[in-house]
């Protein structure tokens, strides 16, 4: 949870794990490049109902990812395992043991297992002896393919069992094509990169070193080189923003991360039950970086991507599959509409409503489809399994708003009309997201509730408030937001202590 592990930080630990539980997460993976987590961590997971996938301290290096096999090293790892397993095996939250992260034949990109890695066999044998009732995986990913990549998926779609990647936004259309073509059974690591929140950025980047925002800046090269995607961000917004403007790059990169990661998670969930798990990389940032794939930055502030994933993980959800967010050259808008209700998996009788809205909230088009039940399950399964159900395909002439912007607005309603879930996706009729930069100013009225336990936000004028993010001097566990349509309102409650 924090690379600066020498000093206990119980409040931050509790805050981060409560964020995970509040986002409907049911399993957290402690990767092999990190730590064997603390007793306090596992106790908190026990209390919050979070399952733990604990890896031993082995990881790929980016140079050679095959672990050593000499006798002295194997003996060392066996001693380590015999100390670690008894210390953690009493925790009900502990669900899976694994030897480490991305242990593979580097040249062939083939995950290793017990039969071709002596150290993996040593660790497997210790777990089998000391904790035989726990699940064991030979690695992450466990293969047979290593990567979720378009050419690999196309060549062998049935070889995508447990895979990793990618960790970068694939660009307009490319993001949707890759994840819509996915076939993996378990997606145990993937992500989308984005800049840190303003508070963390200003805390870790010296004032004189904040521009340019790209890797040509040696300070920012140090503070997140792998995840600094300034060129992609600029291109995605029609090169209307540049690396000399940190505030614009921050907002744009976080929009891409929010949209890209939410779409990837939803695409995996739509493939249930073939897709049995989706584990984004990564939940929190353990080091004070300026750019990262994390959904929560080092200070503990959720980025917009956190709220996108939290929305996708809701027990009741409605979502869409579409080819792109930018529709230049197209005459028809097309989207597949999906929903699920984990607490009522076979329920029918409700509706999925889809609308295309302008920035003034006025609809261009609307359709209402039946929200079908998932049918009888094949057998008993976990309560939180996702019975994804396709409501249908919607095709409608592409709107022609003067500002080039429109929103796909979705609502899942029960048989009595009760709103169960909603969701929104930003689209443009242009070749990029540049129209966002010309959107006028929205007027938002704020009002605090009794005892300042809540904040009510009301849209009072101007266009829709897109990418709305609530940040102020409250404790950092306060929630963020998504969007607010004209004349709409929203009440935000502060988090309370879990009992």
Coordinates of C-alpha atoms in Angstrom, one line a residue:
X1 CA 0.0 0.0 0.0
X2 CA 2.9 2.3 0.6
X3 CA 6.6 1.9 -0.5
X4 CA 7.6 3.9 2.6
X5 CA 6.7 1.0 4.8
X6 CA 9.1 1.7 7.7
X7 CA 6.5 3.8 9.5
X8 CA 3.0 2.4 10.2
X9 CA 0.3 4.6 8.8
X10 CA -2.9 3.0 10.1
X11 CA -5.2 5.9 9.2
X12 CA -4.0 5.8 5.5
X13 CA -4.3 2.0 5.4
X14 CA -7.8 2.1 6.7
X15 CA -8.7 4.9 4.3
X16 CA -7.4 3.1 1.3
X17 CA -9.0 -0.3 2.1
X18 CA -12.3 1.5 2.8
X19 CA -12.1 3.1 -0.6
X20 CA -11.6 -0.4 -2.1
X21 CA -14.6 -1.8 -0.3
X22 CA -16.8 1.2 -1.1
X23 CA -15.9 0.6 -4.8
X24 CA -17.5 -2.9 -4.6
X25 CA -14.1 -4.5 -4.9
X26 CA -14.1 -8.1 -3.7
X27 CA -10.4 -9.0 -4.2
X28 CA -7.1 -7.2 -4.0
X29 CA -3.9 -8.5 -5.5
X30 CA -0.7 -7.9 -3.5
X31 CA 1.8 -8.1 -6.4
X32 CA 5.2 -9.7 -6.2
X33 CA 7.1 -6.5 -6.8
X34 CA 5.7 -5.1 -3.6
X35 CA 5.7 -6.4 0.0
X36 CA 4.3 -9.2 2.0
X37 CA 1.6 -7.1 3.5
X38 CA 1.3 -6.4 7.2
X39 CA -0.8 -8.1 9.8
X40 CA -2.8 -4.8 10.1
X41 CA -3.5 -5.0 6.3
X42 CA -4.8 -8.5 6.5
X43 CA -6.9 -7.8 9.6
X44 CA -8.5 -4.8 7.8
X45 CA -9.3 -7.0 4.8
X46 CA -10.8 -9.6 7.2
X47 CA -13.1 -6.9 8.7
X48 CA -14.1 -5.4 5.3
X49 CA -14.7 -8.6 3.5
X50 CA -11.9 -8.1 0.9
X51 CA -10.3 -11.3 -0.4
X52 CA -6.5 -11.1 -0.8
X53 CA -4.3 -12.6 -3.6
X54 CA -0.9 -12.7 -1.9
X55 CA 2.2 -13.1 -4.1
X56 CA 5.6 -14.0 -2.8
X57 CA 8.3 -11.3 -3.3
X58 CA 9.3 -12.2 -6.9
X59 CA 8.8 -10.1 -10.0
X60 CA 9.9 -9.5 -13.5
X61 CA 12.7 -7.0 -13.8
X62 CA 12.1 -5.7 -17.3
X63 CA 15.4 -7.2 -18.3
X64 CA 15.3 -10.9 -17.4
X65 CA 12.1 -12.4 -15.9
X66 CA 13.4 -15.9 -15.2
X67 CA 14.1 -16.5 -11.5
X68 CA 17.5 -17.9 -10.4
X69 CA 17.6 -21.7 -9.9
X70 CA 20.8 -22.3 -7.9
X71 CA 20.5 -24.4 -4.7
X72 CA 21.4 -21.5 -2.3
X73 CA 18.7 -19.3 -3.7
X74 CA 16.1 -22.1 -3.7
X75 CA 16.9 -22.8 0.0
X76 CA 16.6 -19.1 0.8
X77 CA 13.1 -18.8 -0.8
X78 CA 12.0 -22.0 0.9
X79 CA 13.0 -20.5 4.3
X80 CA 11.2 -17.3 3.4
X81 CA 8.0 -19.2 2.5
X82 CA 8.1 -21.3 5.6
X83 CA 8.1 -18.1 7.7
X84 CA 5.5 -16.2 5.6
X85 CA 2.8 -18.9 5.1
X86 CA 2.2 -19.7 8.8
X87 CA 2.1 -16.0 9.7
X88 CA -0.8 -15.3 7.3
X89 CA -2.7 -18.6 6.8
X90 CA -5.1 -17.9 9.7
X91 CA -6.7 -14.9 7.9
X92 CA -10.1 -15.6 6.3
X93 CA -9.4 -12.9 3.8
X94 CA -6.4 -14.8 2.3
X95 CA -7.8 -16.5 -0.8
X96 CA -4.9 -17.1 -3.2
X97 CA -1.1 -17.7 -3.1
X98 CA 1.1 -17.1 -6.1
X99 CA 4.9 -17.1 -6.5
X100 CA 5.1 -13.6 -8.0
X101 CA 4.5 -11.2 -10.8
X102 CA 5.2 -11.8 -14.5
X103 CA 7.7 -14.6 -14.1
X104 CA 8.1 -15.7 -17.7
X105 CA 10.5 -16.8 -20.5
X106 CA 11.4 -13.3 -21.6
X107 CA 12.2 -14.1 -25.2
X108 CA 9.1 -16.2 -25.8
X109 CA 6.8 -14.1 -23.5
X110 CA 5.6 -17.4 -22.0
X111 CA 4.5 -17.6 -18.4
X112 CA 6.5 -20.0 -16.2
X113 CA 5.1 -22.7 -14.0
X114 CA 6.2 -25.4 -11.6
X115 CA 7.5 -27.7 -14.3
X116 CA 10.0 -25.2 -15.8
X117 CA 10.9 -23.0 -12.8
X118 CA 12.5 -24.6 -9.7
X119 CA 11.7 -21.7 -7.4
X120 CA 8.0 -21.8 -8.4
X121 CA 7.9 -25.5 -7.6
X122 CA 9.6 -24.9 -4.2
X123 CA 7.0 -22.3 -3.3
X124 CA 4.1 -24.4 -4.5
X125 CA 5.4 -27.3 -2.4
X126 CA 5.6 -25.2 0.8
X127 CA 2.0 -23.9 0.3
X128 CA 0.7 -27.4 -0.4
X129 CA 2.3 -28.6 2.8
X130 CA 1.5 -25.7 5.2
X131 CA -1.7 -24.3 3.7
X132 CA -3.2 -27.0 1.5
X133 CA -6.7 -25.7 1.5
X134 CA -5.8 -22.4 -0.1
X135 CA -6.0 -21.7 -3.8
X136 CA -2.6 -21.6 -5.7
X137 CA -1.8 -20.1 -9.1
X138 CA 1.6 -20.6 -10.6
X139 CA 2.0 -16.9 -11.5
X140 CA 0.3 -13.8 -12.7
X141 CA -0.3 -14.1 -15.5
X142 CA -0.5 -17.8 -15.6
X143 CA -1.0 -18.0 -19.4
X144 CA -0.7 -19.8 -21.6
X145 CA -0.6 -16.5 -23.4
X146 CA 1.1 -13.6 -21.6
X147 CA -0.4 -10.5 -23.2
X148 CA -3.8 -9.2 -24.1
X149 CA -2.8 -7.8 -27.4
X150 CA -4.9 -7.6 -30.6
X151 CA -2.7 -9.8 -32.8
X152 CA -2.2 -12.4 -30.1
X153 CA -6.0 -12.6 -29.4
X154 CA -6.7 -12.9 -33.1
X155 CA -4.1 -15.7 -33.6
X156 CA -5.3 -17.8 -30.6
X157 CA -8.5 -16.5 -28.9
X158 CA -8.7 -19.6 -26.8
X159 CA -5.2 -19.2 -25.4
X160 CA -6.2 -16.1 -23.5
X161 CA -6.7 -17.7 -20.0
X162 CA -5.0 -15.4 -17.5
X163 CA -3.3 -12.4 -19.2
X164 CA -1.8 -9.0 -18.5
X165 CA -1.9 -5.7 -20.4
X166 CA -2.0 -3.3 -21.9
X167 CA -1.3 -0.5 -19.4
X168 CA -1.8 2.4 -21.8
X169 CA -4.8 4.0 -23.5
X170 CA -4.9 2.6 -27.0
X171 CA -6.3 5.8 -28.6
X172 CA -9.7 6.7 -30.0
X173 CA -11.3 3.6 -31.3
X174 CA -8.3 1.4 -30.5
X175 CA -9.3 1.2 -26.8
X176 CA -12.8 0.0 -27.7
X177 CA -11.6 -2.4 -30.4
X178 CA -9.1 -4.2 -28.2
X179 CA -11.3 -4.7 -25.2
X180 CA -14.4 -5.6 -27.2
X181 CA -12.3 -8.3 -28.9
X182 CA -11.1 -9.7 -25.6
X183 CA -11.5 -13.5 -24.9
X184 CA -9.5 -14.0 -21.6
X185 CA -10.9 -15.9 -18.7
X186 CA -9.1 -13.7 -16.1
X187 CA -7.6 -10.3 -16.8
X188 CA -5.3 -10.1 -13.8
X189 CA -3.5 -6.9 -14.8
X190 CA -4.3 -4.0 -17.2
X191 CA -4.7 -0.3 -16.9
X192 CA -4.8 3.2 -18.3
X193 CA -2.4 5.9 -17.3
X194 CA -3.1 9.5 -16.1
X195 CA -1.6 12.4 -14.3
X196 CA -1.9 12.7 -10.5
X197 CA -4.5 14.9 -8.8
X198 CA -3.5 18.6 -8.3
X199 CA -2.7 18.2 -4.6
X200 CA -0.3 15.3 -5.1
X201 CA 1.2 16.9 -8.3
X202 CA 2.0 20.2 -6.5
X203 CA 3.4 18.3 -3.5
X204 CA 5.8 16.1 -5.5
X205 CA 6.8 18.3 -8.5
X206 CA 8.9 21.4 -7.6
X207 CA 7.3 24.7 -9.0
X208 CA 10.2 25.3 -11.4
X209 CA 10.0 21.8 -12.9
X210 CA 6.3 21.5 -13.8
X211 CA 6.8 22.2 -17.5
X212 CA 7.0 20.7 -20.0
X213 CA 4.8 17.9 -18.7
X214 CA 6.3 15.1 -20.9
X215 CA 9.3 12.8 -20.5
X216 CA 11.6 15.4 -22.0
X217 CA 11.4 17.0 -18.5
X218 CA 13.9 15.0 -16.4
X219 CA 12.0 15.5 -13.2
X220 CA 8.8 14.1 -14.7
X221 CA 10.8 11.4 -16.4
X222 CA 11.8 10.3 -12.9
X223 CA 8.3 10.7 -11.5
X224 CA 6.5 8.2 -13.7
X225 CA 8.3 7.7 -17.0
X226 CA 6.4 4.6 -18.0
X227 CA 3.0 6.2 -17.5
X228 CA 3.7 9.7 -18.8
X229 CA 1.5 9.9 -21.9
X230 CA 1.6 13.6 -22.7
X231 CA 1.9 13.1 -26.5
X232 CA -1.2 10.8 -26.6
X233 CA -3.1 13.3 -24.5
X234 CA -2.3 16.2 -26.8
X235 CA -3.2 14.2 -29.9
X236 CA -6.5 13.0 -28.4
X237 CA -7.5 16.6 -27.9
X238 CA -6.5 17.7 -31.4
X239 CA -3.2 19.1 -30.4
X240 CA -5.2 22.0 -28.9
X241 CA -3.3 21.6 -25.6
X242 CA 0.4 21.5 -25.2
X243 CA 3.0 20.2 -22.7
X244 CA 3.5 23.7 -21.4
X245 CA 0.1 23.7 -19.6
X246 CA 0.0 21.2 -16.7
X247 CA -3.6 22.1 -15.7
X248 CA -5.0 21.4 -19.2
X249 CA -2.9 18.2 -19.6
X250 CA -4.0 17.0 -16.1
X251 CA -7.7 17.4 -16.9
X252 CA -7.4 15.9 -20.3
X253 CA -5.3 12.9 -19.2
X254 CA -7.7 12.1 -16.3
X255 CA -10.6 12.3 -18.8
X256 CA -8.9 9.7 -21.0
X257 CA -8.1 7.5 -17.9
X258 CA -11.6 7.7 -16.6
X259 CA -13.3 6.8 -20.0
X260 CA -10.6 4.3 -21.0
X261 CA -10.4 2.3 -17.7
X262 CA -14.2 2.3 -17.2
X263 CA -14.7 1.0 -20.7
X264 CA -12.1 -1.8 -20.3
X265 CA -13.6 -2.9 -17.0
X266 CA -17.2 -2.9 -18.4
X267 CA -16.0 -4.8 -21.5
X268 CA -14.6 -7.6 -19.3
X269 CA -17.7 -7.7 -17.2
X270 CA -20.0 -7.9 -20.2
X271 CA -18.2 -11.2 -21.1
X272 CA -19.3 -12.9 -17.9
X273 CA -19.4 -15.8 -17.1
X274 CA -16.5 -16.5 -19.6
X275 CA -14.6 -13.6 -18.0
X276 CA -14.3 -14.6 -14.3
X277 CA -12.3 -11.7 -13.1
X278 CA -11.1 -8.2 -13.9
X279 CA -8.2 -6.8 -11.8
X280 CA -7.1 -3.3 -13.0
X281 CA -3.5 -2.2 -12.5
X282 CA -3.6 -0.4 -10.2
X283 CA -5.7 0.5 -7.2
X284 CA -3.4 2.9 -5.3
X285 CA 0.0 4.5 -6.0
X286 CA 2.5 3.4 -3.3
X287 CA 5.1 6.0 -4.4
X288 CA 4.7 9.8 -4.8
X289 CA 4.7 9.9 -8.6
X290 CA 3.4 12.6 -10.9
X291 CA 2.0 10.1 -13.5
X292 CA 0.6 6.6 -12.9
X293 CA -2.0 4.0 -13.8
X294 CA -3.4 4.2 -10.2
X295 CA -7.0 5.0 -9.5
X296 CA -6.0 6.5 -6.2
X297 CA -2.9 8.7 -6.0
X298 CA -0.2 8.6 -3.3
X299 CA -1.9 11.1 -1.0
X300 CA -5.0 8.9 -1.0
X301 CA -7.1 11.1 -3.2
X302 CA -9.3 9.1 -5.7
X303 CA -8.7 10.1 -9.3
X304 CA -11.7 10.3 -11.6
X305 CA -10.8 6.8 -12.8
X306 CA -11.6 5.5 -9.3
X307 CA -15.2 6.7 -9.7
X308 CA -15.5 5.2 -13.2
X309 CA -14.4 1.7 -11.9
X310 CA -16.6 2.1 -8.8
X311 CA -19.5 2.8 -11.1
X312 CA -18.8 -0.3 -13.3
X313 CA -18.5 -2.5 -10.2
X314 CA -21.9 -1.6 -8.9
X315 CA -24.2 -4.6 -8.2
X316 CA -26.8 -3.0 -10.5
X317 CA -25.3 -1.4 -13.7
X318 CA -26.1 -0.3 -17.2
X319 CA -23.5 0.2 -19.9
X320 CA -22.8 0.4 -23.6
X321 CA -20.5 -1.1 -26.2
X322 CA -19.6 1.3 -29.0
X323 CA -16.9 1.6 -31.6
X324 CA -15.4 5.0 -30.6
X325 CA -16.1 8.2 -28.7
X326 CA -15.2 10.3 -31.8
X327 CA -17.5 10.0 -34.8
X328 CA -16.1 12.1 -37.6
X329 CA -17.1 10.8 -41.0
X330 CA -19.9 8.6 -39.6
X331 CA -23.6 9.1 -40.3
X332 CA -25.0 6.6 -37.8
X333 CA -24.5 6.2 -34.1
X334 CA -24.4 2.6 -33.0
X335 CA -24.3 1.1 -29.5
X336 CA -25.0 -2.2 -27.9
X337 CA -26.8 -1.8 -24.5
X338 CA -26.2 -4.0 -21.6
X339 CA -27.3 -4.3 -17.9
X340 CA -27.1 -6.5 -14.9
X341 CA -28.6 -6.9 -11.5
X342 CA -26.5 -9.1 -9.2
X343 CA -29.2 -9.3 -6.5
X344 CA -31.9 -10.2 -9.1
X345 CA -30.0 -12.0 -11.9
X346 CA -33.1 -13.6 -13.5
X347 CA -35.3 -10.5 -13.1
X348 CA -37.0 -9.1 -16.1
X349 CA -39.7 -6.6 -16.6
X350 CA -37.6 -3.5 -16.3
X351 CA -36.3 -1.2 -19.0
X352 CA -33.0 0.2 -20.4
X353 CA -33.5 3.8 -21.6
X354 CA -30.8 5.3 -23.9
X355 CA -30.8 9.0 -24.9
X356 CA -28.4 11.1 -26.9
X357 CA -28.3 14.5 -25.2
X358 CA -26.8 17.8 -26.2
X359 CA -24.9 20.0 -23.8
X360 CA -28.2 21.8 -23.0
X361 CA -29.7 18.6 -21.8
X362 CA -32.2 18.5 -24.7
X363 CA -32.4 15.0 -26.3
X364 CA -31.6 14.3 -30.0
X365 CA -32.9 10.7 -29.8
X366 CA -34.2 8.2 -27.3
X367 CA -35.1 4.5 -27.2
X368 CA -36.5 2.2 -24.5
X369 CA -35.6 -1.5 -24.5
X370 CA -36.6 -4.3 -22.2
X371 CA -34.1 -5.2 -19.5
X372 CA -34.1 -8.9 -19.9
X373 CA -33.3 -11.3 -17.1
X374 CA -30.1 -13.4 -17.3
X375 CA -32.0 -16.7 -17.4
X376 CA -31.6 -19.4 -14.9
X377 CA -27.9 -19.8 -13.8
X378 CA -26.2 -23.1 -14.5
X379 CA -25.7 -23.7 -10.8
X380 CA -25.1 -21.9 -7.5
X381 CA -22.5 -19.2 -7.8
X382 CA -21.2 -16.3 -5.7
X383 CA -23.6 -13.4 -5.0
X384 CA -21.3 -11.0 -6.7
X385 CA -21.0 -12.8 -10.0
X386 CA -22.1 -10.6 -13.0
X387 CA -24.9 -12.0 -15.1
X388 CA -24.4 -9.6 -18.0
X389 CA -27.5 -9.3 -20.3
X390 CA -27.7 -7.6 -23.6
X391 CA -30.7 -5.4 -24.0
X392 CA -30.2 -4.8 -27.7
X393 CA -28.5 -2.8 -30.4
X394 CA -29.4 0.9 -31.0
X395 CA -28.8 2.6 -34.3
X396 CA -29.8 6.2 -34.8
X397 CA -28.7 9.0 -37.2
X398 CA -25.7 10.8 -35.8
X399 CA -26.7 14.1 -34.2
X400 CA -25.2 17.3 -35.5
X401 CA -24.8 19.6 -32.5
X402 CA -23.2 23.0 -33.3
X403 CA -20.6 22.4 -30.6
X404 CA -19.7 18.9 -31.7
X405 CA -20.5 17.4 -28.3
X406 CA -23.2 14.9 -27.2
X407 CA -23.7 12.5 -24.3
X408 CA -25.0 8.9 -24.4
X409 CA -27.2 8.8 -21.3
X410 CA -28.4 5.4 -20.0
X411 CA -30.9 4.5 -17.3
X412 CA -31.8 1.0 -15.9
X413 CA -35.3 1.0 -14.3
X414 CA -37.2 -1.6 -12.5
X415 CA -40.7 -2.8 -13.5
X416 CA -42.3 0.0 -11.4
X417 CA -40.1 2.7 -13.0
X418 CA -37.7 3.0 -10.1
X419 CA -34.2 4.1 -11.2
X420 CA -31.8 1.3 -10.5
X421 CA -28.6 2.6 -12.2
X422 CA -27.5 5.3 -14.7
X423 CA -24.4 5.9 -16.7
X424 CA -23.1 8.5 -19.2
X425 CA -20.5 8.5 -22.0
X426 CA -19.1 11.6 -23.7
X427 CA -18.9 11.6 -27.5
X428 CA -18.0 14.1 -30.2
X429 CA -18.9 14.3 -33.9
X430 CA -15.3 15.4 -34.7
X431 CA -12.1 13.4 -35.0
X432 CA -11.0 14.1 -31.4
X433 CA -12.0 15.5 -28.1
X434 CA -11.1 19.1 -28.9
X435 CA -14.7 20.4 -28.6
X436 CA -14.5 19.9 -24.9
X437 CA -12.0 22.7 -24.7
X438 CA -14.5 25.1 -26.2
X439 CA -17.4 24.2 -23.9
X440 CA -18.8 27.2 -22.0
X441 CA -18.8 27.6 -18.3
X442 CA -21.4 25.9 -16.3
X443 CA -22.8 27.5 -13.2
X444 CA -23.1 25.2 -10.1
X445 CA -24.7 26.2 -6.9
X446 CA -23.4 24.6 -3.7
X447 CA -25.2 24.2 -0.4
X448 CA -24.0 22.4 2.7
X449 CA -26.3 20.1 4.6
X450 CA -27.0 20.2 8.4
X451 CA -23.8 19.9 10.3
X452 CA -21.9 20.1 7.0
X453 CA -22.4 16.3 6.6
X454 CA -23.3 16.7 3.0
X455 CA -22.9 19.1 0.0
X456 CA -25.7 19.6 -2.5
X457 CA -24.7 20.6 -6.0
X458 CA -27.3 22.2 -8.3
X459 CA -26.8 23.1 -12.0
X460 CA -28.2 26.6 -12.4
X461 CA -27.0 27.7 -15.8
X462 CA -24.8 27.1 -18.8
X463 CA -24.0 23.8 -20.5
X464 CA -23.7 20.4 -18.9
X465 CA -20.8 20.2 -16.3
X466 CA -18.6 17.4 -17.7
X467 CA -15.8 15.9 -15.8
X468 CA -17.0 17.4 -12.6
X469 CA -14.7 16.6 -9.7
X470 CA -15.2 17.7 -6.2
X471 CA -12.1 18.7 -4.3
X472 CA -11.6 21.0 -1.4
X473 CA -10.1 21.1 2.1
X474 CA -12.2 18.3 3.5
X475 CA -10.6 15.1 4.7
X476 CA -9.3 13.2 1.7
X477 CA -11.8 10.4 2.0
X478 CA -14.6 12.7 0.6
X479 CA -16.0 11.3 -2.7
X480 CA -15.7 12.8 -6.2
X481 CA -18.2 13.1 -8.9
X482 CA -18.8 12.6 -12.6
X483 CA -21.1 14.9 -14.5
X484 CA -24.2 17.1 -13.9
X485 CA -26.7 17.8 -16.6
X486 CA -28.5 21.2 -16.8
X487 CA -31.1 21.8 -14.0
X488 CA -30.0 18.6 -12.2
X489 CA -28.8 18.3 -8.6
X490 CA -26.8 15.9 -6.6
X491 CA -26.3 15.4 -2.9
X492 CA -22.8 14.2 -1.8
X493 CA -22.5 12.6 1.7
X494 CA -19.2 12.6 3.5
X495 CA -17.9 9.1 4.4
X496 CA -18.5 7.9 7.9
X497 CA -16.4 5.6 10.0
X498 CA -17.1 2.0 9.5
X499 CA -18.3 0.3 12.6

